[in-house]
Amino acid sequence: MTAPSPRGPRPSATLRGVLALALALPVTAAASLTTAGATPVPQRPAPRDQGPVGHTLPKTGTMTGSGGAVASVDPVASQVGIDVLKRGGNAADAAVATAAALGVVEPYANGIGGGGYFVYYDARTKRVSTIDGRETAPAGMTGTSFLEGGKPMDFTKAVNSGLSVGVPGTVATWQAALQDYGTRSFSQMLAPAEEIARRGFVVDDAFETATADNAKRFAQFPATASLFLPGGKPVEAGTVLRNPDLAATYAELRRRGPSALYRGGIAQDIAKVVNTPVTVPGVMVPSGTMTTADLGRYQVKRLAPIHSTYEGHDYYGMAGSSSGGIAVAETLNLLEEDAERTGVALHDVDDVQYYHRFAEATATAFADRNRWVGDVPGVPRQQLVSQGFARERACGFDPAKAQQRPIAFGNPDGAYGGCGTALGKAGQSNDGQATTHLTVADKWGNVASYTLTIEQFGGSGMVVPGRGFLLNNELTDFNFRPMTEGVPDPNLPAPGKRPRSSMSPSIVLKGGRPFMAAGAAGGATIITTTAQTIVEVIDRDKTAMGALGARRISSRNTAATAEPQLINSATGAALKALGQPMTPAETIGRGTAIRVLGRNLFDAGAEPTRGGGGSAMVVHQGKHSKHSKPSKPSKPSKPRHR
Ligand code: GLU
């Protein structure tokens, strides 16, 4: 018998089976969402009395074991991924199935009306590659689309509108991921999600709160209100939320294929509501210009990842329209340079110096990201993540005091020496606080790190009538006008352009093999959360959940936040004394991560508490299995000395 291939055989397109509608588990026994390896479109709707899916699944932020691992914000979605792995699917298959399920159970943070970034380590080729599935501005967008009378449009007005909606990239991302790396069909991987949408899921406290927080704007759009504000009130925790329109949309996608979102009835409905938002009487919101031609021409971009090294590890992240990979890589380079300059490894410093160094590094990386990164030609990516640039930029770091904010941006011109000359100052950009990140690893060694979003919680606030999904407001990630007068801004709106993102799905290798994968939700804090998660594992010997649960600081040059547990501690007081700017933020970021402990042995981690916590799962629980070979825990390397 030959060893199973990481990719495995493609199932026959003619395979027929009844989706695990046979899944008629009573609510109390619904411990698994078995997809039965079956395929296509159910011939008839599931009986109503099947009850909601996954009601009693445990929600745990950490699990160690073999056979594969999935970490997401939601146990129902993580279980979908685990079931795919159990039945022989690989990490790409499971990531797509998990994401499709998240579109149902976390509809305010992601879904087929949005976009995202997919980073993948392929065990067969031993290479990391990426898919940029970012939303794209329609052809009708111009540099002044978000100006009114020459001034930036009110941000809230821009969010709740057709104008903010970019052409969604999520469905095309799933198609590309399955095509490039998967072993299962698109239809199969959407089956569990369709089932959840039809049978419903039990609303939790976080969902109720998010609905209540958005109730006013949701009430402006009848299609949104009828789904999330039944009887005019936010859906309540403990009730079952069914979304038959979304189930039908998933069914149509499964029947017609991914192009169904970009051509035909669904595309027409998207373009229609963007151009003529359907609001309650008396409410007017700006309309957009998206056409079915804009939808029809949407394509993902397959891009080489950002790559840099950090303390004996290889970091891989997103390039293209996301600034995430560059900013995380620059942060890591700066930390490495700081260790070099001071002669003390990050591993060996106390908490105060750890957070101080980290804040100085992220603030500097943000100054550079804001000035140089966007969806424009000629972004100096290689230079921004070069060690030479970091050496020049770390020159002003002082263990005894924080740099004056805002830090001027650097000049990534390839000619580095001394302290270089910092250039003008760049301000801060608009970012929301939503999004979701999922991480998957399989027994063959493939790893997927996938962040997706509809921008704000609830996106544009507009559900496509009759289709059951929210449209994004991603185009508000453009700067409405140049951030700094007289300084070129790479993130201004333009036709066909992708707004700059902070999403940072990341994969770290050591000795050429997967070491860990991580990413986060949380607007611009995604970058700092992801970088901190990686550093907590590499330099502070944390487990995946331990790294995710650490107290956070997010210093983003002009904006600087920290969690109250940090600010109000002795460490916080010492950071203040160093001049480290920190505004309290109740929680910062929300991530997931997987550490690969050995061949087929995983430490899956999710957020322990923030946002109600996340869900980490493995196929076979337990520290060791006959299939796994634990490796020694990684020791941080000493800083290099020149
Ligand atoms: N739109 C944000 C970005 O792409 C993510 C949304 C959020 O997390 O607020 O960076």
mmCIF file of N, CA, C and O in Angstrom, residues 24 40 53 90-91 152 205 211 221 270 304 315 328 378 400 479 492 511 520 524 532 549 598 612 620 629 634-635:
data_model
loop_
_atom_site.group_PDB
_atom_site.id
_atom_site.type_symbol
_atom_site.label_atom_id
_atom_site.label_comp_id
_atom_site.label_asym_id
_atom_site.label_seq_id
_atom_site.Cartn_x
_atom_site.Cartn_y
_atom_site.Cartn_z
ATOM 1 N N ALA A 24 -28.746 13.551 11.491
ATOM 2 C CA ALA A 24 -29.919 13.923 12.279
ATOM 3 C C ALA A 24 -29.656 13.720 13.761
ATOM 4 O O ALA A 24 -30.359 12.981 14.428
ATOM 5 N N PRO A 40 -22.479 16.184 -3.116
ATOM 6 C CA PRO A 40 -23.256 17.292 -3.630
ATOM 7 C C PRO A 40 -24.497 17.774 -2.917
ATOM 8 O O PRO A 40 -24.667 17.695 -1.733
ATOM 9 N N VAL A 53 -27.254 22.943 14.835
ATOM 10 C CA VAL A 53 -26.032 22.159 14.713
ATOM 11 C C VAL A 53 -25.041 22.526 15.813
ATOM 12 O O VAL A 53 -24.858 23.692 16.130
ATOM 13 N N ASN A 90 -7.394 17.336 3.226
ATOM 14 C CA ASN A 90 -6.146 17.945 3.713
ATOM 15 C C ASN A 90 -6.414 19.338 4.290
ATOM 16 O O ASN A 90 -7.568 19.767 4.431
ATOM 17 N N ALA A 91 -5.322 20.054 4.631
ATOM 18 C CA ALA A 91 -5.476 21.344 5.319
ATOM 19 C C ALA A 91 -6.215 22.368 4.462
ATOM 20 O O ALA A 91 -6.993 23.182 4.992
ATOM 21 N N PRO A 152 -13.165 64.752 3.415
ATOM 22 C CA PRO A 152 -13.478 63.332 3.561
ATOM 23 C C PRO A 152 -14.920 63.122 4.028
ATOM 24 O O PRO A 152 -15.389 63.834 4.914
ATOM 25 N N ASP A 205 -23.631 34.626 23.584
ATOM 26 C CA ASP A 205 -23.663 35.984 24.140
ATOM 27 C C ASP A 205 -22.940 36.991 23.245
ATOM 28 O O ASP A 205 -23.402 38.124 23.064
ATOM 29 N N THR A 211 -24.893 41.941 17.704
ATOM 30 C CA THR A 211 -26.130 42.322 17.028
ATOM 31 C C THR A 211 -26.693 43.592 17.661
ATOM 32 O O THR A 211 -27.083 44.540 16.954
ATOM 33 N N PHE A 221 -31.751 48.689 7.022
ATOM 34 C CA PHE A 221 -31.837 47.848 5.819
ATOM 35 C C PHE A 221 -32.795 46.688 6.081
ATOM 36 O O PHE A 221 -32.483 45.789 6.889
ATOM 37 N N ILE A 270 -26.230 41.339 -6.187
ATOM 38 C CA ILE A 270 -25.205 42.131 -5.489
ATOM 39 C C ILE A 270 -25.107 43.515 -6.131
ATOM 40 O O ILE A 270 -25.171 44.551 -5.450
ATOM 41 N N ALA A 304 3.879 35.520 -4.628
ATOM 42 C CA ALA A 304 4.970 35.001 -3.793
ATOM 43 C C ALA A 304 4.795 35.608 -2.402
ATOM 44 O O ALA A 304 4.429 36.772 -2.272
ATOM 45 N N TYR A 315 10.155 33.285 8.310
ATOM 46 C CA TYR A 315 8.803 33.859 8.407
ATOM 47 C C TYR A 315 8.223 34.032 7.003
ATOM 48 O O TYR A 315 8.895 34.552 6.104
ATOM 49 N N VAL A 328 4.745 42.635 9.825
ATOM 50 C CA VAL A 328 5.174 41.621 10.803
ATOM 51 C C VAL A 328 6.658 41.313 10.590
ATOM 52 O O VAL A 328 7.441 41.262 11.544
ATOM 53 N N GLY A 378 5.508 49.168 -7.608
ATOM 54 C CA GLY A 378 6.766 49.712 -7.086
ATOM 55 C C GLY A 378 6.887 49.765 -5.577
ATOM 56 O O GLY A 378 7.772 50.457 -5.065
ATOM 57 N N ALA A 400 16.161 53.003 27.467
ATOM 58 C CA ALA A 400 15.764 53.876 28.583
ATOM 59 C C ALA A 400 14.614 54.806 28.238
ATOM 60 O O ALA A 400 14.058 55.465 29.120
ATOM 61 N N ASN A 479 -7.523 55.189 2.198
ATOM 62 C CA ASN A 479 -7.490 56.518 2.812
ATOM 63 C C ASN A 479 -8.348 57.429 1.936
ATOM 64 O O ASN A 479 -8.204 57.428 0.713
ATOM 65 N N LEU A 492 -4.766 55.403 -1.745
ATOM 66 C CA LEU A 492 -5.934 56.206 -2.136
ATOM 67 C C LEU A 492 -6.821 55.369 -3.051
ATOM 68 O O LEU A 492 -6.333 54.479 -3.749
ATOM 69 N N GLY A 511 14.105 24.996 10.050
ATOM 70 C CA GLY A 511 14.786 23.908 9.356
ATOM 71 C C GLY A 511 13.990 23.439 8.148
ATOM 72 O O GLY A 511 14.011 22.253 7.802
ATOM 73 N N ALA A 520 -4.690 36.767 13.129
ATOM 74 C CA ALA A 520 -5.616 37.377 14.086
ATOM 75 C C ALA A 520 -6.683 38.206 13.398
ATOM 76 O O ALA A 520 -6.594 38.501 12.205
ATOM 77 N N ALA A 524 -6.207 47.130 12.485
ATOM 78 C CA ALA A 524 -4.756 47.341 12.419
ATOM 79 C C ALA A 524 -4.028 46.603 13.535
ATOM 80 O O ALA A 524 -2.826 46.324 13.412
ATOM 81 N N GLN A 532 3.143 39.572 17.959
ATOM 82 C CA GLN A 532 3.356 39.212 19.365
ATOM 83 C C GLN A 532 3.171 37.711 19.583
ATOM 84 O O GLN A 532 3.919 37.086 20.339
ATOM 85 N N GLY A 549 -3.009 34.231 24.653
ATOM 86 C CA GLY A 549 -3.626 34.805 25.850
ATOM 87 C C GLY A 549 -2.792 35.892 26.501
ATOM 88 O O GLY A 549 -3.258 36.570 27.420
ATOM 89 N N GLY A 598 5.953 18.135 16.167
ATOM 90 C CA GLY A 598 6.721 17.036 15.596
ATOM 91 C C GLY A 598 5.952 16.536 14.393
ATOM 92 O O GLY A 598 4.940 17.126 14.006
ATOM 93 N N GLY A 612 -15.210 36.156 23.934
ATOM 94 C CA GLY A 612 -15.905 34.910 24.258
ATOM 95 C C GLY A 612 -15.046 33.684 24.005
ATOM 96 O O GLY A 612 -15.495 32.550 24.178
ATOM 97 N N HIS A 620 -6.963 13.546 16.927
ATOM 98 C CA HIS A 620 -6.782 12.591 18.030
ATOM 99 C C HIS A 620 -6.126 13.314 19.184
ATOM 100 O O HIS A 620 -4.980 13.757 19.060
ATOM 101 N N LYS A 629 5.772 12.006 16.308
ATOM 102 C CA LYS A 629 7.131 11.962 16.818
ATOM 103 C C LYS A 629 7.444 13.331 17.411
ATOM 104 O O LYS A 629 7.668 14.300 16.680
ATOM 105 N N SER A 634 11.520 24.219 20.993
ATOM 106 C CA SER A 634 12.533 25.080 20.403
ATOM 107 C C SER A 634 13.154 26.003 21.442
ATOM 108 O O SER A 634 12.479 26.527 22.307
ATOM 109 N N LYS A 635 14.417 26.159 21.358
ATOM 110 C CA LYS A 635 15.125 27.099 22.238
ATOM 111 C C LYS A 635 15.413 28.330 21.405
ATOM 112 O O LYS A 635 15.837 28.231 20.260
#
